[in-house]
Coordinates of C-alpha atoms and ligand atoms in Angstrom, one line a residue:
M1 CA 4.7 12.0 23.4
Q2 CA 6.6 8.9 24.3
T3 CA 5.7 6.2 21.8
I4 CA 5.5 2.7 23.3
I5 CA 7.1 0.0 21.1
A6 CA 5.5 -3.4 21.6
V7 CA 7.4 -6.2 19.9
M8 CA 5.3 -9.2 18.7
H9 CA 7.5 -11.1 16.3
D10 CA 6.3 -14.5 17.6
G11 CA 2.6 -13.9 17.6
I12 CA 0.2 -12.2 20.0
D13 CA 1.2 -10.8 23.4
E14 CA -2.2 -10.7 25.2
T15 CA -1.1 -8.1 27.8
Q16 CA 0.2 -5.7 25.2
I17 CA -2.8 -6.2 22.9
R18 CA -5.1 -5.4 25.7
R19 CA -3.1 -2.2 26.4
A20 CA -3.2 -1.3 22.7
G21 CA -6.9 -1.9 22.6
D22 CA -7.4 0.4 25.6
I23 CA -5.5 3.1 23.8
L24 CA -7.8 2.8 20.8
K25 CA -10.9 2.8 22.9
E26 CA -9.7 6.0 24.6
G27 CA -9.3 7.7 21.2
G28 CA -5.5 7.2 20.8
L29 CA -3.5 5.9 17.9
V30 CA -1.7 2.6 17.5
A31 CA 0.4 1.6 14.5
F32 CA 0.2 -2.2 13.7
P33 CA 1.4 -4.7 11.2
T34 CA -0.7 -6.1 8.5
E35 CA 0.1 -8.5 5.6
T36 CA 0.3 -5.6 3.2
V37 CA 1.9 -2.6 4.9
Y38 CA 1.8 -1.2 8.5
G39 CA -1.4 0.7 9.4
L40 CA -2.0 3.7 11.6
G41 CA -5.0 2.7 13.6
G42 CA -7.6 4.7 15.4
N43 CA -11.3 4.0 16.4
A44 CA -13.1 4.3 13.1
L45 CA -16.4 5.2 14.8
D46 CA -14.8 8.1 16.6
A47 CA -14.6 11.3 14.5
Q48 CA -11.9 12.7 16.8
A49 CA -9.7 9.6 16.5
S50 CA -10.0 9.9 12.7
A51 CA -9.0 13.6 12.9
K52 CA -5.9 12.6 14.8
I53 CA -4.9 10.1 12.1
Y54 CA -5.1 12.8 9.5
A55 CA -3.1 15.2 11.7
A56 CA -0.4 12.6 12.5
K57 CA 0.1 11.7 8.8
G58 CA -0.3 15.2 7.5
R59 CA -2.9 13.7 5.1
P60 CA -5.4 15.8 3.1
S61 CA -8.8 15.3 4.8
D62 CA -10.7 14.5 1.6
N63 CA -8.7 11.2 1.4
P64 CA -10.9 8.5 3.1
L65 CA -9.7 5.9 5.5
I66 CA -10.1 2.1 5.3
V67 CA -12.1 0.6 8.2
H68 CA -10.5 -2.7 9.4
I69 CA -12.7 -5.4 10.9
A70 CA -11.9 -8.8 12.3
D71 CA -15.2 -10.7 11.8
W72 CA -17.7 -10.8 9.0
D73 CA -20.6 -9.9 11.2
A74 CA -19.0 -6.6 12.0
I75 CA -19.8 -5.4 8.4
Y76 CA -23.6 -5.1 9.2
K77 CA -23.0 -2.2 11.5
I78 CA -21.0 0.0 9.1
A79 CA -22.4 -0.9 5.7
S80 CA -26.0 0.0 4.8
E81 CA -26.2 -2.3 1.8
I82 CA -24.3 -5.6 1.4
P83 CA -24.6 -6.9 -2.2
P84 CA -24.2 -10.7 -2.7
E85 CA -20.8 -9.9 -4.4
A86 CA -19.4 -8.7 -1.1
K87 CA -20.2 -12.0 0.6
K88 CA -18.7 -13.9 -2.3
L89 CA -15.5 -11.9 -2.2
A90 CA -15.3 -12.2 1.6
D91 CA -15.6 -15.9 1.4
A92 CA -12.8 -16.1 -1.1
F93 CA -10.4 -13.5 0.1
W94 CA -11.0 -12.5 3.7
P95 CA -9.2 -12.3 5.9
G96 CA -6.7 -11.0 3.4
P97 CA -5.4 -8.1 1.2
L98 CA -8.7 -7.0 -0.2
T99 CA -10.7 -3.9 0.5
M100 CA -14.3 -3.5 -0.6
I101 CA -16.2 -0.2 -1.0
L102 CA -19.8 -0.3 0.1
K103 CA -22.5 2.2 1.0
K104 CA -21.9 3.4 4.5
S105 CA -24.3 3.4 7.5
D106 CA -24.8 6.3 9.9
A107 CA -22.5 4.6 12.4
V108 CA -19.4 5.7 10.4
P109 CA -18.6 9.4 10.8
M110 CA -17.9 11.5 7.7
A111 CA -14.5 12.3 9.2
T112 CA -13.5 8.6 8.6
T113 CA -14.8 8.5 5.0
G114 CA -13.5 11.9 3.9
G115 CA -17.0 13.2 3.4
L116 CA -18.1 10.3 1.2
D117 CA -21.3 8.2 1.7
T118 CA -19.4 5.0 1.0
V119 CA -17.0 3.2 3.2
A120 CA -13.9 1.1 2.5
I121 CA -13.8 -2.1 4.5
R122 CA -11.0 -4.7 4.9
M123 CA -10.4 -7.8 7.1
P124 CA -6.6 -8.3 7.4
S125 CA -5.1 -11.8 7.6
N126 CA -2.4 -10.7 10.0
E127 CA -3.3 -12.2 13.4
V128 CA -1.8 -9.5 15.5
A129 CA -3.9 -7.0 13.5
R130 CA -7.1 -8.9 14.0
A131 CA -6.4 -9.3 17.8
L132 CA -5.9 -5.6 18.0
I133 CA -9.1 -4.8 16.1
R134 CA -11.1 -7.0 18.5
A135 CA -9.4 -5.5 21.6
G136 CA -10.0 -2.0 20.3
G137 CA -13.8 -2.4 19.8
G138 CA -14.0 -4.0 16.4
Y139 CA -13.6 -1.1 14.0
V140 CA -10.2 0.3 13.3
A141 CA -9.6 3.0 10.7
A142 CA -6.1 2.6 9.3
P143 CA -4.3 4.3 6.5
S144 CA -0.7 3.2 5.8
A145 CA 1.4 4.3 8.8
N146 CA 3.7 6.7 6.9
T147 CA 3.8 10.5 6.8
S148 CA 1.7 11.6 3.8
G149 CA 4.0 11.6 0.7
R150 CA 6.5 9.1 2.0
P151 CA 6.6 5.4 0.9
S152 CA 4.3 3.1 2.9
P153 CA 6.0 1.4 5.8
T154 CA 6.8 -2.3 5.5
C155 CA 8.5 -2.7 9.0
A156 CA 8.1 -1.0 12.4
A157 CA 11.4 1.0 11.9
H158 CA 9.8 2.8 8.9
V159 CA 6.8 3.7 11.1
A160 CA 9.1 5.0 13.9
Q161 CA 11.0 7.1 11.3
D162 CA 7.8 8.9 10.3
L163 CA 5.6 8.8 13.4
G164 CA 7.8 8.2 16.4
G165 CA 6.8 10.6 19.2
K166 CA 3.5 11.4 17.5
I167 CA 1.4 8.4 18.4
E168 CA 0.8 6.3 21.5
M169 CA 2.1 2.9 20.4
I170 CA 3.8 1.0 17.6
I171 CA 3.3 -2.8 17.5
D172 CA 6.4 -4.3 15.8
G173 CA 5.3 -7.5 14.1
G174 CA 8.3 -7.9 11.7
N175 CA 8.4 -7.4 8.0
A176 CA 5.1 -7.2 5.9
N177 CA 4.6 -10.3 3.8
I178 CA 3.3 -8.5 0.7
G179 CA 4.7 -5.0 0.9
L180 CA 2.1 -3.3 -1.2
E181 CA -1.3 -2.0 -0.1
S182 CA -4.5 -4.0 -0.5
T183 CA -6.5 -4.3 -3.7
I184 CA -9.5 -2.0 -3.6
V185 CA -12.8 -3.1 -5.3
D186 CA -15.8 -0.8 -5.6
L187 CA -19.1 -2.6 -5.2
T188 CA -21.3 0.5 -5.1
E189 CA -21.8 1.3 -8.8
G190 CA -22.6 -1.1 -11.7
K191 CA -19.8 -3.6 -12.4
P192 CA -17.4 -4.4 -9.6
T193 CA -14.4 -2.1 -10.3
I194 CA -10.8 -2.3 -9.2
L195 CA -9.8 1.2 -7.8
R196 CA -6.3 0.1 -6.7
P197 CA -4.4 -2.9 -7.9
G198 CA -2.8 -5.2 -5.3
Y199 CA -1.8 -8.8 -4.6
I200 CA -5.3 -9.9 -5.4
N201 CA -5.4 -9.3 -9.1
Q202 CA -8.2 -9.0 -11.7
E203 CA -7.9 -12.6 -12.8
M204 CA -8.3 -13.8 -9.2
L205 CA -11.3 -11.6 -8.7
E206 CA -12.9 -12.8 -11.9
Q207 CA -12.8 -16.3 -10.7
V208 CA -15.3 -15.3 -8.0
L209 CA -17.3 -12.6 -9.8
D210 CA -17.7 -13.0 -13.5
E211 CA -16.6 -9.6 -14.6
V212 CA -14.5 -7.1 -12.8
E213 CA -13.4 -3.8 -14.4
M214 CA -10.3 -1.7 -13.9
D215 CA -11.0 1.9 -13.0
R216 CA -10.4 4.0 -16.2
G217 CA -8.6 6.6 -14.1
L218 CA -5.9 4.0 -13.4
I219 CA -5.3 2.9 -17.0
S220 CA -6.2 5.9 -19.1
P221 CA -3.3 7.9 -20.5
D222 CA -5.7 10.9 -20.5
S223 CA -4.8 13.0 -17.5
N224 CA -8.4 14.4 -17.4
V225 CA -9.7 11.0 -16.4
H226 CA -9.3 10.9 -12.6
P227 CA -9.0 7.8 -10.5
K228 CA -12.1 7.1 -8.4
A229 CA -10.2 6.4 -5.1
P230 CA -9.4 9.9 -3.9
G231 CA -6.0 8.7 -2.7
M232 CA -4.9 7.4 -6.1
K233 CA -4.8 10.9 -7.6
Y234 CA -1.9 11.9 -5.3
R235 CA 1.6 11.3 -6.5
H236 CA 2.2 9.0 -3.5
Y237 CA 5.8 9.4 -3.2
A238 CA 8.5 11.5 -4.8
P239 CA 11.9 10.3 -3.9
K240 CA 14.5 13.0 -3.3
A241 CA 16.4 11.8 -6.4
D242 CA 14.7 11.8 -9.8
L243 CA 13.4 8.3 -10.5
I244 CA 13.3 7.1 -14.1
I245 CA 12.0 3.7 -15.2
V246 CA 13.7 2.1 -18.2
E247 CA 11.5 -0.3 -20.0
G248 CA 12.1 -2.8 -22.8
E249 CA 14.0 -6.1 -23.5
A250 CA 16.1 -7.0 -20.5
A251 CA 19.6 -6.8 -22.2
R252 CA 18.8 -3.4 -23.8
V253 CA 17.5 -2.1 -20.5
R254 CA 20.7 -3.0 -18.7
E255 CA 22.8 -1.5 -21.5
K256 CA 20.8 1.8 -21.5
I257 CA 21.0 2.1 -17.7
N258 CA 24.8 1.5 -17.8
E259 CA 25.0 4.2 -20.4
L260 CA 22.9 6.7 -18.4
V261 CA 24.8 6.1 -15.2
T262 CA 28.1 6.7 -17.0
E263 CA 26.8 9.9 -18.5
N264 CA 25.7 11.1 -15.0
L265 CA 29.1 10.3 -13.5
A266 CA 30.9 12.2 -16.2
A267 CA 28.7 15.2 -15.4
G268 CA 29.7 14.8 -11.7
K269 CA 26.3 13.3 -10.6
K270 CA 25.9 10.2 -8.6
A271 CA 23.3 7.7 -9.9
G272 CA 21.4 4.8 -8.3
V273 CA 20.2 1.7 -10.0
I274 CA 17.2 -0.6 -9.1
G275 CA 18.1 -4.0 -10.5
T276 CA 17.2 -7.5 -9.5
D277 CA 19.2 -10.5 -8.2
E278 CA 19.4 -11.7 -11.8
S279 CA 20.8 -8.4 -13.2
L280 CA 23.1 -7.1 -10.5
L281 CA 26.3 -8.3 -12.0
Y282 CA 25.7 -6.5 -15.2
Y283 CA 25.9 -3.1 -13.7
K284 CA 29.4 -1.7 -13.4
E285 CA 29.0 1.7 -11.8
G286 CA 26.6 3.7 -9.6
D287 CA 24.8 2.8 -6.3
V288 CA 23.3 -0.5 -7.5
R289 CA 20.7 -2.3 -5.4
S290 CA 18.6 -5.4 -5.9
I291 CA 14.9 -5.1 -5.3
G292 CA 14.4 -8.8 -5.3
S293 CA 14.3 -11.8 -7.7
R294 CA 12.3 -12.0 -10.9
K295 CA 11.9 -15.7 -10.2
E296 CA 9.8 -14.8 -7.1
E297 CA 7.8 -11.6 -7.9
I298 CA 6.6 -11.2 -4.3
T299 CA 10.1 -10.4 -3.3
I300 CA 10.0 -7.4 -5.6
A301 CA 6.7 -6.2 -4.0
Q302 CA 8.2 -6.7 -0.5
H303 CA 11.2 -4.5 -1.1
L304 CA 9.9 -1.7 -3.3
Y305 CA 9.1 0.7 -0.5
S306 CA 12.1 0.0 1.6
I307 CA 14.5 0.5 -1.4
L308 CA 12.9 3.9 -2.1
R309 CA 13.3 4.9 1.6
D310 CA 16.9 3.7 1.5
F311 CA 17.8 5.7 -1.5
D312 CA 16.6 8.8 0.3
E313 CA 19.5 8.3 2.7
S314 CA 22.2 8.5 0.0
D315 CA 23.3 11.6 -2.0
I316 CA 22.4 10.4 -5.5
S317 CA 20.7 12.7 -7.8
V318 CA 19.0 10.2 -10.1
I319 CA 17.7 6.6 -9.8
Y320 CA 17.2 4.4 -12.8
S321 CA 14.9 1.4 -12.3
E322 CA 14.2 -1.7 -14.4
S323 CA 10.6 -2.3 -15.2
F324 CA 8.6 -5.2 -13.8
E325 CA 5.9 -6.4 -16.1
T326 CA 5.4 -9.6 -14.2
P327 CA 2.0 -11.2 -14.7
K328 CA 0.4 -11.3 -11.3
I329 CA 1.4 -8.7 -8.7
G330 CA 3.4 -7.0 -11.4
Q331 CA 0.5 -4.7 -12.2
A332 CA 0.4 -3.4 -8.6
I333 CA 4.2 -3.0 -8.5
M334 CA 4.2 -1.0 -11.7
N335 CA 1.3 1.1 -10.5
R336 CA 3.3 2.2 -7.4
L337 CA 6.6 2.5 -9.2
I338 CA 5.2 4.7 -12.0
K339 CA 3.6 7.0 -9.5
A340 CA 6.9 7.3 -7.6
A341 CA 8.6 8.1 -10.9
G342 CA 6.1 10.8 -11.7
H343 CA 5.5 8.9 -15.0
Q344 CA 9.0 9.3 -16.2
I345 CA 9.6 6.2 -18.4
I346 CA 12.3 5.7 -21.1
K347 CA 11.4 3.0 -23.6
V348 CA 14.3 1.2 -25.3
Ligands
TXA401 O1 -3.3 -2.5 2.6 C1 -4.0 -1.5 2.9 O2 -5.1 -1.3 2.5 C2 -3.4 -0.6 4.0 C3 -3.3 -1.4 5.3 C4 -2.9 -0.6 6.5 O3 -4.6 -2.0 5.5 N1 -4.1 0.6 4.1 C5 -4.0 1.6 3.2 O4 -4.7 2.7 3.5 O5 -3.4 1.5 2.2 P1 -4.5 4.1 2.7 O6 -5.3 5.1 3.5 O7 -3.0 4.4 2.6 O8 -5.2 4.0 1.4 C6 -6.6 3.9 1.3 C7 -7.0 4.1 -0.1 C8 -6.9 5.6 -0.6 O9 -6.4 5.6 -1.9 C9 -8.3 6.1 -0.4 O10 -8.6 7.2 -1.3 C10 -9.1 4.8 -0.8 O11 -8.4 3.8 -0.2 N2 -10.5 4.9 -0.2 C11 -10.8 4.8 1.1 N3 -12.2 4.9 1.2 C12 -12.7 5.0 0.0 C13 -14.0 5.2 -0.6 N4 -15.1 5.2 0.2 N5 -14.2 5.3 -1.9 C14 -13.1 5.2 -2.7 N6 -11.8 5.1 -2.3 C15 -11.6 5.0 -1.0
MG402 MG1 -1.2 5.2 2.0

């Protein structure tokens, strides 16, 4: 298949959006930019389109898709119960990087929800995304537009690497603003619960709803406690090289990483380092890269997935990363980084 690339760096191209909408209505797939990561879109109400999404990504079919909408009223068709909390969260954070889990209606096929009777719903703030959703009939199922097991794509080139030739169209809308997937909040059982941390953090949610819990599966050190979002149980991304996080006081972390890189070099192994703009000059050896600036934590989120993709292109055997316990989006950054590292953490 020839994948059409439609470039929209300066906003919406109506002709191309109409073409993309037609592809979705005919059951085809279009990758598109959102403020979090790129999505691989198909008509959420069409079981066959959902099946194509799973096939293109190589994704396990028990891992449900998020349904993207462009207008609040669209929710009534796909959710069978809409608690007052949903409206409150929508008023505060939609359009934006928040996904809510609600009870699904019969309009949503089980193929879209991975067999669950609940549905994940999100209204993205990216305008190209919302124009596409409207043009495509109003309901776009979209997981991140990567091959299952690879880092989520934060630019159109990442999408093309994984899905070029497998889908009808990629809309190139430039780099994602946030770089990490949306926060997921479950509103179907008891207290509102965060199933996946993201840019919208617990504190922000608690300003709107009094109490919001964190899924025990995310924070429990007990490996028998499973996360509630089916996708969170998978080790999202295993870089080709071993990834190890070094955690502790900044100067000691740098010292330890330098020591480990030297040891590897002595053993004939090349090592990579994930540092920051502030720490780069302290590293003397190895393939050292900056993930962003600690003074602007969003830059760290924006570059996490691309730095992991880039390291896969080089012949290093191990990557040492600093740890990022920054107060806001830091929890989401560490959630993704720890998964990529397969929980390998050295504390100094
Ligand atoms: O930012 C995002 O949310 C991006 C962009 C494209 O919007 N999408 C995204 O989709 O991250 P995906 O498929 O990569 O991740 C969806 C997550 C998975 O962990 C899945 O298990 C969970 O949402 N999920 C979906 N429906 C669910 C449901 N009904 N109950 C619990 N978890 C659900
Ligand atoms: Mg994903």
